[in-house]
Amino acid sequence: MSVTAAKGFTAAGIAAGIKENGNPDLALVVNTGPRRAAAGVFTSNRVKAAPVLWSEQVLKDGRLSAVVLNSGGANACTGPQGFQDTHATAERAAEALGVGAIEVAVCSTGLIGVLLPMDKLLPGIGTAAAQLSEHGGEKAALAIKTTDTVHKTSVATGDGWTVGGMAKGAGMLAPGLATMLVVLTTDADVDSAVLDRALRDATRVTFDRVDSDGCMSTNDTVLLLASGSAGTTPAYEDFARAVQAVCADLGRQLIGDAEGASKDIRVEVVNAATEEDAVEVGRSVARNNLLKCALHGEDPNWGRVLSAIGTTRAAFEPDQLNVAINGVWVCKNGSVGEDRTLVDMRYREVHIVADLAAGSETATIWTNDLTADYVHENSAYSS
Amino acid sequence: MSVTAAKGFTAAGIAAGIKENGNPDLALVVNTGPRRAAAGVFTSNRVKAAPVLWSEQVLKDGRLSAVVLNSGGANACTGPQGFQDTHATAERAAEALGVGAIEVAVCSTGLIGVLLPMDKLLPGIGTAAAQLSEHGGEKAALAIKTTDTVHKTSVATGDGWTVGGMAKGAGMLAPGLATMLVVLTTDADVDSAVLDRALRDATRVTFDRVDSDGCMSTNDTVLLLASGSAGTTPAYEDFARAVQAVCADLGRQLIGDAEGASKDIRVEVVNAATEEDAVEVGRSVARNNLLKCALHGEDPNWGRVLSAIGTTRAAFEPDQLNVAINGVWVCKNGSVGEDRTLVDMRYREVHIVADLAAGSETATIWTNDLTADYVHENSAYSS
């Protein structure tokens, strides 16, 4: 049900010809109200694509009527012409929908450094607008795929209200955020300040802790739009929990479909002195190429976990570190623990627990293994 | 000529049976004086192998008579027993050479988390001591190889004095330092303070700027020993230049033999506001898995360079960044520059210039591409 699970939204997804292979590449999500509140979180990369610069700007008043999303081109590092193209995209959508251009966010994904084929994109907006439907969420989710093998959607429901959403992302998944485009919608009657708070609370512990390959994109955008059409205002905690549940579910789906991956790896850091320490250690372990290769080879190589922990500034003593892989404490007190041949590595999900023995804080980072398929996919992407 | 190029040193390399395949695995380097000055630089990983803890300790008085090195096991994350084993290694070498154990440094390399077969290693020290020779440098260099395909040696000469050395390292090459063991020797008549300064000045701009796979080892050690047997004390600048030349040459050899690599990538950051900025940007580019895959595929994907620069805190404006790949300025002012099809990617060496347009400082980081062979080699290493 995706972005149209919540009432007050229509969506469409079409093939505008931006992708040369003819696959769907243009999505439109429209908030039909009565409210048009919105919030957004964007990449922390300082090299931001034109659509990110545009959408950050138009979101400043906490109001959006529509989102145009395209795959087939990131419109990043495209200079003034790229920004003009994003502007023209918003203008064309605004015209088709009878709203102002500053009520239209734009998201793009694909190759960096290439101008979008505006002769295909602009007419496509008209086509998409003509196909807007309360059942269009699925098609919209399909149109934002790049190297994704499946489209990603999620829904959570409260008492008379709903949060739903769609995501795309397969490579370049890293905190802050990832090459991910996410649009979340809700029919709860909440204002943009509540949306902003709930969205930031959720992304901090979900999308920001998905780190597939350590690479941070120029285009990451997560938007949350509220139509208010359910006519109910949930308690903040209930609403925030639903937003977080949808973000967590979509984040897990992103990891599950990461480029070339054969393992989904949950790095759980426990007994850290601070949450920051736990996150720093989790990221360091999640980004260790040698460990990611070892896990691909179903080798519970805990030495590489310790080696990664050792590069951080987190509070710990090397001779108090403990590491479990899939439930077996292969490292105890910084040294050899239980028999590593007991670790069952046959399943797609791998669970690493790194116990810092320095406090009581915890954090979980999700990553993938590093595979020859990842190399192949990313050495051939632009050709 | 390796560690025996300089006068006043003997060396040996033998197969002690530490490696199950029967390859050479134990090296001994002895300073026959008259001086026995020494300095060392060690991994900045907080999880340090037993031999690192030992060698740091014995180097505090700036004096070493010998170095024992073994491949076939890192003796890292091996607890109190591992430290006892290192101690016993130094004791056995000291006994064989008629010196004190605190004059003997120990270096180990291989798999983390496994105790060394001391029943093989200790007798091997006696065997190696019996084979010490002024021509033993080559054999010592061969005995410290792990996944290295070739042994690495280098020599620089001054006016009546020499600096020589050997290195091993192929994977886990990252700043601070890498899975590298390096022993440098000189017959120049210099004290340990001069050795320490020259070694730190050299490693800061050589080994510390080699970053093959972003992973930092638990065992990295670079030692510099002076015998004084040439009877000359060079000017500091001349001596430092020779030490740096040997370190740069060995560092370049490490990159040239990195696990599974098909490209050696020189990331040169220019016009940075500070040297720190230049290093930070260089490291970020050098660690970008997506870029490393693209370069493997001979794809001059400058968007991934910009994306990596954007994650740093360095001073720059996104719309002033310029990037050249193999001499072609594919990115100008943060946007599309010269035709990327002009970039010739057929050669092993790739030269990236990232121009931050923010000052006049510069730094060069060396890295490798990311290949399916790297994945294969590192997913099978411990099995």
XYZ file of N, CA and C in Angstrom, chain B residues 66-282:
651
model
N 68.728 -6.852 18.676
C 68.194 -7.814 17.708
C 66.687 -7.691 17.578
N 66.198 -8.210 16.469
C 64.761 -8.299 16.238
C 64.451 -9.720 15.782
N 63.468 -10.347 16.428
C 62.958 -11.643 15.981
C 61.621 -11.384 15.310
N 61.420 -11.899 14.121
C 60.151 -11.722 13.419
C 59.622 -13.075 12.987
N 58.326 -13.263 13.173
C 57.736 -14.485 12.637
C 56.496 -14.173 11.823
N 56.296 -14.923 10.766
C 55.014 -14.950 10.072
C 54.315 -16.239 10.507
N 53.088 -16.431 10.048
C 52.388 -17.655 10.431
C 51.546 -17.534 11.688
N 51.494 -16.341 12.269
C 50.675 -16.128 13.472
C 50.946 -14.753 14.046
N 49.880 -13.992 14.332
C 50.037 -12.599 14.782
C 50.246 -12.484 16.282
N 49.932 -13.537 17.014
C 49.978 -13.483 18.478
C 49.248 -12.243 19.002
N 48.088 -11.980 18.420
C 47.240 -10.858 18.841
C 45.970 -11.423 19.461
N 45.448 -10.761 20.480
C 44.239 -11.214 21.168
C 44.452 -12.625 21.705
N 45.592 -12.802 22.330
C 45.964 -14.119 22.843
C 46.165 -14.095 24.356
N 45.808 -12.964 24.997
C 45.801 -12.908 26.456
C 47.175 -13.024 27.084
N 47.213 -13.297 28.402
C 48.481 -13.397 29.126
C 49.419 -14.446 28.535
N 48.868 -15.552 28.039
C 49.730 -16.591 27.453
C 50.482 -16.056 26.236
N 49.791 -15.249 25.445
C 50.424 -14.665 24.267
C 51.595 -13.776 24.652
N 51.404 -12.992 25.720
C 52.500 -12.113 26.149
C 53.671 -12.935 26.681
N 53.357 -13.986 27.429
C 54.429 -14.892 27.908
C 55.200 -15.499 26.743
N 54.479 -15.832 25.684
C 55.141 -16.425 24.514
C 56.105 -15.431 23.860
N 55.661 -14.165 23.759
C 56.554 -13.147 23.205
C 57.791 -12.993 24.085
N 57.549 -12.945 25.385
C 58.654 -12.820 26.336
C 59.642 -13.984 26.183
N 59.103 -15.185 26.089
C 59.954 -16.371 25.935
C 60.743 -16.322 24.630
N 60.125 -15.760 23.592
C 60.811 -15.609 22.296
C 62.021 -14.699 22.441
N 61.794 -13.550 23.106
C 62.896 -12.604 23.308
C 63.991 -13.232 24.173
N 63.608 -13.961 25.205
C 64.575 -14.614 26.101
C 65.438 -15.617 25.328
N 64.770 -16.416 24.485
C 65.509 -17.433 23.748
C 66.508 -16.791 22.772
N 66.073 -15.707 22.114
C 66.973 -15.013 21.192
C 68.128 -14.370 21.955
N 67.808 -13.773 23.098
C 68.842 -13.122 23.908
C 69.908 -14.125 24.327
N 69.451 -15.287 24.738
C 70.331 -16.379 25.149
C 71.253 -16.800 23.994
N 70.644 -16.973 22.819
C 71.417 -17.410 21.657
C 72.449 -16.380 21.232
N 72.149 -15.099 21.508
C 73.021 -14.022 21.030
C 73.906 -13.443 22.128
N 73.694 -13.900 23.357
C 74.487 -13.388 24.465
C 74.191 -11.934 24.803
N 72.915 -11.547 24.676
C 72.507 -10.193 25.066
C 71.361 -10.297 26.070
N 70.844 -9.165 26.512
C 69.704 -9.184 27.423
C 68.390 -9.247 26.661
N 67.366 -9.847 27.252
C 66.066 -9.950 26.576
C 65.489 -8.570 26.268
N 65.800 -7.576 27.098
C 65.231 -6.249 26.825
C 65.943 -5.543 25.673
N 66.918 -6.203 25.080
C 67.532 -5.669 23.854
C 66.956 -6.332 22.611
N 65.912 -7.152 22.794
C 65.362 -7.908 21.663
C 63.902 -7.521 21.413
N 63.637 -6.957 20.252
C 62.259 -6.674 19.846
C 61.677 -7.904 19.166
N 60.348 -8.031 19.237
C 59.667 -9.162 18.617
C 58.547 -8.628 17.727
N 58.423 -9.191 16.526
C 57.349 -8.824 15.593
C 56.687 -10.110 15.110
N 55.354 -10.099 15.078
C 54.636 -11.278 14.594
C 53.578 -10.848 13.599
N 53.268 -11.722 12.657
C 52.228 -11.407 11.670
C 51.554 -12.692 11.217
N 50.263 -12.590 10.988
C 49.495 -13.761 10.591
C 48.097 -13.634 11.156
N 47.468 -14.737 11.427
C 46.099 -14.734 11.916
C 46.026 -14.253 13.369
N 44.989 -13.466 13.657
C 44.730 -12.976 15.011
C 44.017 -14.064 15.824
N 44.291 -14.106 17.128
C 43.497 -14.955 18.009
C 43.936 -16.404 18.076
N 45.148 -16.653 17.668
C 45.669 -18.021 17.724
C 47.035 -17.980 18.400
N 47.263 -18.874 19.340
C 48.568 -18.934 20.005
C 49.616 -19.481 19.034
N 50.837 -18.999 19.179
C 51.922 -19.472 18.317
C 52.376 -20.863 18.745
N 52.804 -21.685 17.800
C 53.340 -23.005 18.143
C 54.762 -22.837 18.695
N 54.867 -22.627 20.001
C 56.164 -22.302 20.596
C 57.145 -23.458 20.496
N 56.610 -24.679 20.386
C 57.490 -25.842 20.233
C 58.225 -25.818 18.898
N 57.697 -25.056 17.943
C 58.375 -24.880 16.658
C 59.223 -23.607 16.669
N 58.626 -22.561 17.265
C 59.253 -21.242 17.180
C 60.563 -21.180 17.971
N 60.556 -21.682 19.204
C 61.748 -21.540 20.052
C 62.973 -22.266 19.490
N 62.830 -23.514 19.073
C 64.001 -24.168 18.464
C 64.452 -23.445 17.189
N 63.487 -22.865 16.465
C 63.806 -22.142 15.236
C 64.739 -20.971 15.486
N 64.627 -20.366 16.638
C 65.499 -19.224 16.946
C 66.960 -19.667 16.984
N 67.192 -20.820 17.574
C 68.553 -21.353 17.603
C 69.068 -21.625 16.193
N 68.204 -22.213 15.372
C 68.577 -22.499 13.991
C 68.914 -21.217 13.237
N 68.061 -20.207 13.420
C 68.280 -18.936 12.725
C 69.572 -18.287 13.201
N 69.814 -18.325 14.507
C 71.022 -17.695 15.057
C 72.278 -18.329 14.464
N 72.200 -19.639 14.230
C 73.356 -20.346 13.669
C 73.591 -19.980 12.209
N 72.584 -19.402 11.558
C 72.713 -19.062 10.134
C 72.889 -17.574 9.895
N 73.078 -16.806 10.952
C 73.211 -15.351 10.789
C 74.361 -15.026 9.847
N 74.110 -14.080 8.961
C 75.114 -13.764 7.955
C 74.981 -12.316 7.520
N 76.091 -11.738 7.093
C 76.063 -10.385 6.535
C 75.354 -10.354 5.193
N 75.017 -11.521 4.678
C 74.300 -11.602 3.415
C 72.892 -12.171 3.622
N 72.431 -12.161 4.873
C 71.165 -12.834 5.194
C 69.921 -11.974 5.013
N 70.100 -10.720 4.556
C 68.956 -9.797 4.469
C 67.830 -10.303 3.592
N 68.189 -10.880 2.476
C 67.194 -11.379 1.530
C 66.365 -12.509 2.157
N 67.059 -13.419 2.811
C 66.348 -14.545 3.433
C 65.418 -14.069 4.544
N 65.874 -13.064 5.294
C 65.011 -12.511 6.349
C 63.749 -11.922 5.728
N 63.927 -11.190 4.616
C 62.779 -10.560 3.957
C 61.792 -11.604 3.448
N 62.314 -12.737 3.013
C 61.443 -13.817 2.530
C 60.660 -14.460 3.671
N 61.270 -14.511 4.841
C 60.650 -15.245 5.956
C 59.498 -14.489 6.601
N 59.373 -13.177 6.317
C 58.285 -12.431 6.964
C 57.067 -12.289 6.060
N 57.094 -12.874 4.867
C 55.947 -12.806 3.971
C 54.733 -13.546 4.543
N 53.549 -13.000 4.304
C 52.323 -13.758 4.601
C 51.623 -13.993 3.259
N 50.664 -13.115 2.922
C 50.050 -13.255 1.599
C 50.801 -12.442 0.555
N 51.918 -11.873 0.922
C 52.759 -11.152 -0.040
C 53.147 -12.089 -1.176
N 53.094 -11.596 -2.407
C 53.547 -12.438 -3.523
C 55.043 -12.266 -3.751
N 55.580 -11.134 -3.322
C 57.022 -10.893 -3.446
C 57.533 -10.317 -2.130
N 58.839 -10.487 -1.891
C 59.404 -9.846 -0.712
C 59.818 -8.434 -1.082
N 59.874 -7.559 -0.091
C 60.094 -6.137 -0.347
C 61.342 -5.656 0.374
N 62.271 -5.106 -0.374
C 63.474 -4.550 0.227
C 63.788 -3.228 -0.456
N 64.592 -2.409 0.213
C 64.984 -1.139 -0.379
C 66.281 -0.658 0.265
N 67.033 0.118 -0.463
C 68.306 0.649 0.033
C 68.470 2.082 -0.457
N 68.979 2.953 0.413
C 69.397 4.295 -0.001
C 70.790 4.525 0.572
N 71.628 5.193 -0.191
C 72.986 5.401 0.300
C 73.294 6.888 0.407
N 74.099 7.199 1.427
C 74.595 8.552 1.583
C 76.100 8.550 1.356
N 76.748 9.568 1.873
C 78.190 9.702 1.680
C 78.917 8.831 2.702
N 79.109 7.557 2.361
C 79.802 6.649 3.265
C 78.896 5.922 4.244
N 77.601 6.072 4.084
C 76.663 5.378 4.972
C 75.459 4.913 4.164
N 74.711 4.021 4.753
C 73.620 3.347 4.042
C 72.404 3.198 4.945
N 71.217 3.280 4.358
C 69.978 2.896 5.035
C 69.346 1.807 4.188
N 69.012 0.692 4.808
C 68.375 -0.389 4.065
C 67.197 -0.925 4.844
N 66.377 -1.741 4.209
C 65.251 -2.261 4.970
C 64.461 -3.308 4.234
N 63.574 -3.918 4.991
C 62.670 -4.914 4.424
C 61.277 -4.665 4.982
N 60.277 -5.098 4.241
C 58.893 -4.918 4.675
C 58.066 -6.105 4.260
N 57.025 -6.342 5.025
C 56.010 -7.298 4.580
C 54.663 -6.613 4.784
N 53.723 -6.948 3.947
C 52.399 -6.363 4.071
C 51.683 -6.508 2.756
N 50.424 -6.890 2.841
C 49.680 -7.089 1.603
C 48.221 -6.715 1.805
N 47.654 -7.077 2.949
C 46.286 -6.675 3.236
C 46.309 -5.859 4.504
N 45.125 -5.380 4.914
C 44.996 -4.623 6.147
C 46.026 -3.499 6.192
N 46.146 -2.813 5.063
C 47.072 -1.693 4.997
C 46.290 -0.418 5.224
N 46.547 0.235 6.312
C 45.837 1.490 6.587
C 46.700 2.353 7.469
N 46.382 3.622 7.494
C 47.213 4.499 8.307
C 47.211 4.069 9.742
N 48.356 4.229 10.288
C 48.503 4.126 11.717
C 48.885 2.778 12.283
N 49.495 1.905 11.633
C 49.999 1.857 10.260
C 49.189 0.812 9.498
N 49.753 -0.272 9.085
C 49.054 -1.276 8.290
C 49.527 -2.631 8.773
N 48.959 -3.746 8.220
C 49.580 -4.997 8.648
C 50.916 -5.066 7.990
N 51.781 -4.241 8.521
C 53.104 -4.210 7.937
C 54.107 -4.399 9.053
N 55.119 -5.160 8.748
C 56.293 -5.227 9.597
C 57.427 -4.676 8.749
N 58.144 -3.740 9.321
C 59.253 -3.144 8.591
C 60.449 -3.062 9.531
N 61.599 -3.536 9.065
C 62.838 -3.329 9.809
C 63.798 -2.570 8.906
N 64.245 -1.420 9.392
C 65.213 -0.599 8.678
C 66.509 -0.616 9.472
N 67.618 -0.601 8.759
C 68.918 -0.571 9.436
C 69.778 0.502 8.806
N 70.713 1.017 9.586
C 71.681 1.963 9.039
C 73.010 1.792 9.760
N 74.078 2.050 9.016
C 75.390 2.041 9.655
C 75.843 3.459 10.008
N 74.985 4.434 9.751
C 75.314 5.806 10.152
C 75.448 5.859 11.673
N 76.290 6.750 12.123
C 76.547 6.843 13.566
C 75.614 7.884 14.174
N 74.385 7.464 14.422
C 73.373 8.390 14.943
C 72.740 7.801 16.200
N 72.274 8.681 17.083
C 71.701 8.185 18.342
C 70.197 7.942 18.196
N 69.614 7.409 19.243
C 68.218 6.992 19.142
C 67.274 8.175 18.989
N 67.656 9.346 19.500
C 66.795 10.516 19.339
C 66.705 10.916 17.869
N 67.836 10.852 17.186
C 67.844 11.165 15.755
C 67.060 10.102 14.979
N 67.261 8.838 15.342
C 66.516 7.760 14.687
C 65.016 7.965 14.852
N 64.617 8.296 16.068
C 63.202 8.462 16.369
C 62.608 9.596 15.538
N 63.326 10.715 15.488
C 62.820 11.865 14.743
C 62.741 11.552 13.246
N 63.799 10.960 12.723
C 63.824 10.659 11.283
C 62.745 9.637 10.925
N 62.557 8.654 11.816
C 61.565 7.620 11.537
C 60.152 8.188 11.558
N 59.848 9.030 12.554
C 58.499 9.621 12.635
C 58.251 10.591 11.486
N 59.272 11.381 11.148
C 59.125 12.290 10.002
C 58.830 11.501 8.728
N 59.474 10.355 8.599
C 59.316 9.554 7.372
C 57.987 8.807 7.345
N 57.644 8.135 8.432
C 56.422 7.318 8.405
C 55.178 8.198 8.263
N 55.231 9.404 8.822
C 54.079 10.310 8.757
C 53.638 10.556 7.311
N 54.596 10.631 6.398
C 54.247 10.950 5.007
C 54.398 9.753 4.067
N 54.724 8.590 4.612
C 54.861 7.407 3.744
C 53.903 6.307 4.210
N 54.342 5.480 5.172
C 53.493 4.358 5.592
C 52.137 4.821 6.117
N 52.116 5.979 6.779
C 50.843 6.474 7.303
C 49.908 6.962 6.199
N 50.407 7.063 4.991
C 49.556 7.507 3.882
C 49.350 6.405 2.847
N 49.609 5.200 3.283
C 49.282 4.014 2.495
C 48.014 3.443 3.106
N 46.962 3.353 2.335
C 45.670 2.930 2.874
C 45.010 2.006 1.866
N 45.422 0.749 1.904
C 44.936 -0.186 0.895
C 43.463 -0.499 1.067
N 43.057 -0.854 2.291
C 41.677 -1.289 2.482
C 41.009 -0.681 3.706
N 41.594 0.389 4.240
C 40.958 1.086 5.357
C 41.061 0.357 6.681
N 41.662 -0.817 6.686
C 41.725 -1.610 7.915
C 43.069 -1.420 8.606
N 43.025 -1.287 9.914
C 44.230 -1.038 10.685
C 44.557 -2.271 11.520
N 45.790 -2.661 11.482
C 46.189 -3.910 12.105
C 46.517 -3.752 13.584
N 46.605 -4.879 14.235
C 46.969 -4.943 15.650
C 48.475 -5.115 15.833
N 49.215 -5.287 14.737
C 50.609 -5.728 14.834
C 51.647 -4.825 14.178
N 51.201 -3.743 13.547
C 52.122 -2.918 12.765
C 53.313 -2.458 13.577
N 54.467 -2.646 13.000
C 55.702 -2.240 13.650
C 56.698 -1.790 12.590
N 57.295 -0.641 12.796
C 58.393 -0.182 11.948
C 59.563 0.134 12.874
N 60.665 -0.570 12.681
C 61.838 -0.390 13.533
C 62.997 0.155 12.711
N 63.795 0.991 13.337
C 65.002 1.527 12.686
C 66.168 1.353 13.652
N 67.169 0.605 13.226
C 68.317 0.284 14.072
C 69.588 0.883 13.471
N 70.436 1.420 14.316
C 71.699 1.987 13.836
C 72.879 1.273 14.487
N 73.821 0.846 13.642
C 75.014 0.159 14.160
C 76.193 1.113 14.352
N 76.166 2.247 13.675
C 77.287 3.189 13.761
C 78.558 2.703 13.100
N 78.499 1.545 12.440
C 79.754 0.956 11.970
C 80.365 1.685 10.775
N 79.618 2.586 10.135
C 80.210 3.376 9.056
C 81.106 4.467 9.623
N 80.902 4.779 10.883
C 81.745 5.769 11.537
C 81.501 7.202 11.085
N 80.384 7.448 10.399
C 80.053 8.818 9.967
C 78.705 9.232 10.536
N 78.596 10.495 10.851
C 77.317 11.032 11.305
C 76.829 12.024 10.249
N 75.832 11.610 9.465
C 75.354 12.511 8.403
C 74.597 13.708 8.980
N 74.473 14.757 8.175
C 73.599 15.875 8.540
C 72.176 15.323 8.672
N 71.403 15.879 9.594
C 70.067 15.327 9.826
C 69.246 15.266 8.547
N 69.269 16.337 7.776
C 68.431 16.401 6.570
C 68.789 15.283 5.592
N 70.089 15.023 5.436
C 70.513 13.963 4.527
C 70.034 12.602 5.029
N 70.204 12.408 6.324
C 69.800 11.123 6.903
C 68.288 10.941 6.791
N 67.557 11.974 7.155
C 66.086 11.898 7.133
C 65.593 11.643 5.711
N 66.267 12.269 4.734
C 65.860 12.083 3.341
C 66.045 10.627 2.917
N 67.147 10.021 3.362
C 67.402 8.615 3.009
C 66.380 7.690 3.669
N 66.086 7.953 4.935
C 65.094 7.126 5.636
C 63.741 7.256 4.944
N 63.392 8.491 4.603
C 62.102 8.698 3.936
C 62.069 8.023 2.567
N 63.187 8.060 1.857
C 63.236 7.427 0.533
C 63.006 5.927 0.647
N 63.633 5.311 1.637
C 63.453 3.865 1.824
C 62.006 3.562 2.233
N 61.452 4.361 3.136
C 60.064 4.147 3.567
C 59.102 4.346 2.396
N 59.327 5.368 1.594
C 58.444 5.630 0.451
C 58.516 4.480 -0.545
N 59.729 3.994 -0.781
C 59.898 2.893 -1.727
C 59.209 1.636 -1.209
N 59.416 1.318 0.056
C 58.773 0.124 0.624
C 57.249 0.297 0.631
N 56.778 1.494 0.965
C 55.333 1.757 0.978
C 54.730 1.551 -0.405
N 55.430 2.038 -1.417
C 54.958 1.866 -2.786
C 54.935 0.383 -3.170
N 55.918 -0.377 -2.681
C 55.939 -1.823 -2.955
C 54.774 -2.533 -2.256
N 54.425 -2.065 -1.057
C 53.286 -2.655 -0.349
C 52.004 -2.467 -1.157
N 51.794 -1.236 -1.660
C 50.599 -0.968 -2.466
C 50.619 -1.804 -3.750
N 51.797 -1.934 -4.320
C 51.919 -2.685 -5.572
C 51.645 -4.169 -5.414
N 51.654 -4.644 -4.160
C 51.436 -6.074 -3.915
C 50.210 -6.298 -3.035
N 49.322 -5.318 -2.980
C 48.159 -5.433 -2.090
C 47.237 -6.552 -2.552
N 46.600 -7.174 -1.568
C 45.804 -8.367 -1.841
C 44.762 -8.143 -2.929
N 44.847 -8.907 -3.972
C 43.821 -8.922 -5.007
C 43.747 -7.688 -5.884
N 44.608 -6.699 -5.643
C 44.466 -5.425 -6.352
C 44.888 -5.527 -7.805
N 44.228 -4.741 -8.649
C 44.637 -4.652 -10.053
C 45.039 -3.224 -10.421
N 44.780 -2.277 -9.506
C 45.149 -0.882 -9.743
C 45.828 -0.319 -8.493
N 46.877 0.468 -8.705
C 47.498 1.237 -7.628
C 47.042 2.675 -7.815
N 46.412 3.230 -6.808
C 45.734 4.518 -6.981
C 46.407 5.598 -6.144
N 46.869 6.639 -6.805
C 47.512 7.756 -6.130
C 46.489 8.881 -6.019
N 46.057 9.161 -4.804
C 45.085 10.232 -4.582
C 45.847 11.460 -4.097
N 45.940 12.443 -4.959
C 46.715 13.643 -4.648
C 45.731 14.785 -4.402
N 45.756 15.296 -3.187
C 44.851 16.404 -2.855
C 45.662 17.690 -2.911
N 45.210 18.643 -3.681
C 45.959 19.900 -3.838
C 45.082 21.094 -3.465
N 45.763 22.196 -3.202
C 45.088 23.456 -2.866
C 44.139 23.318 -1.677
N 44.599 22.554 -0.679
C 43.838 22.430 0.566
C 44.229 23.571 1.502
N 43.323 23.896 2.416
C 43.597 24.976 3.365
C 44.695 24.559 4.341
N 44.700 23.281 4.736
C 45.715 22.768 5.658
C 46.142 21.378 5.197
N 47.294 20.931 5.682
C 47.735 19.581 5.352
C 46.762 18.559 5.941
N 46.212 18.840 7.116
C 45.242 17.933 7.744
C 44.019 17.762 6.838
N 43.544 18.870 6.289
C 42.413 18.795 5.357
C 42.767 17.909 4.164
N 43.965 18.113 3.639
C 44.379 17.342 2.464
C 44.420 15.851 2.795
N 44.942 15.519 3.971
C 45.023 14.111 4.375
C 43.619 13.541 4.595
N 42.755 14.313 5.249
C 41.398 13.820 5.514
C 40.660 13.533 4.201
N 40.764 14.446 3.264
C 40.098 14.251 1.980
C 40.716 13.063 1.234
N 42.039 12.989 1.251
C 42.708 11.881 0.571
C 42.273 10.532 1.124
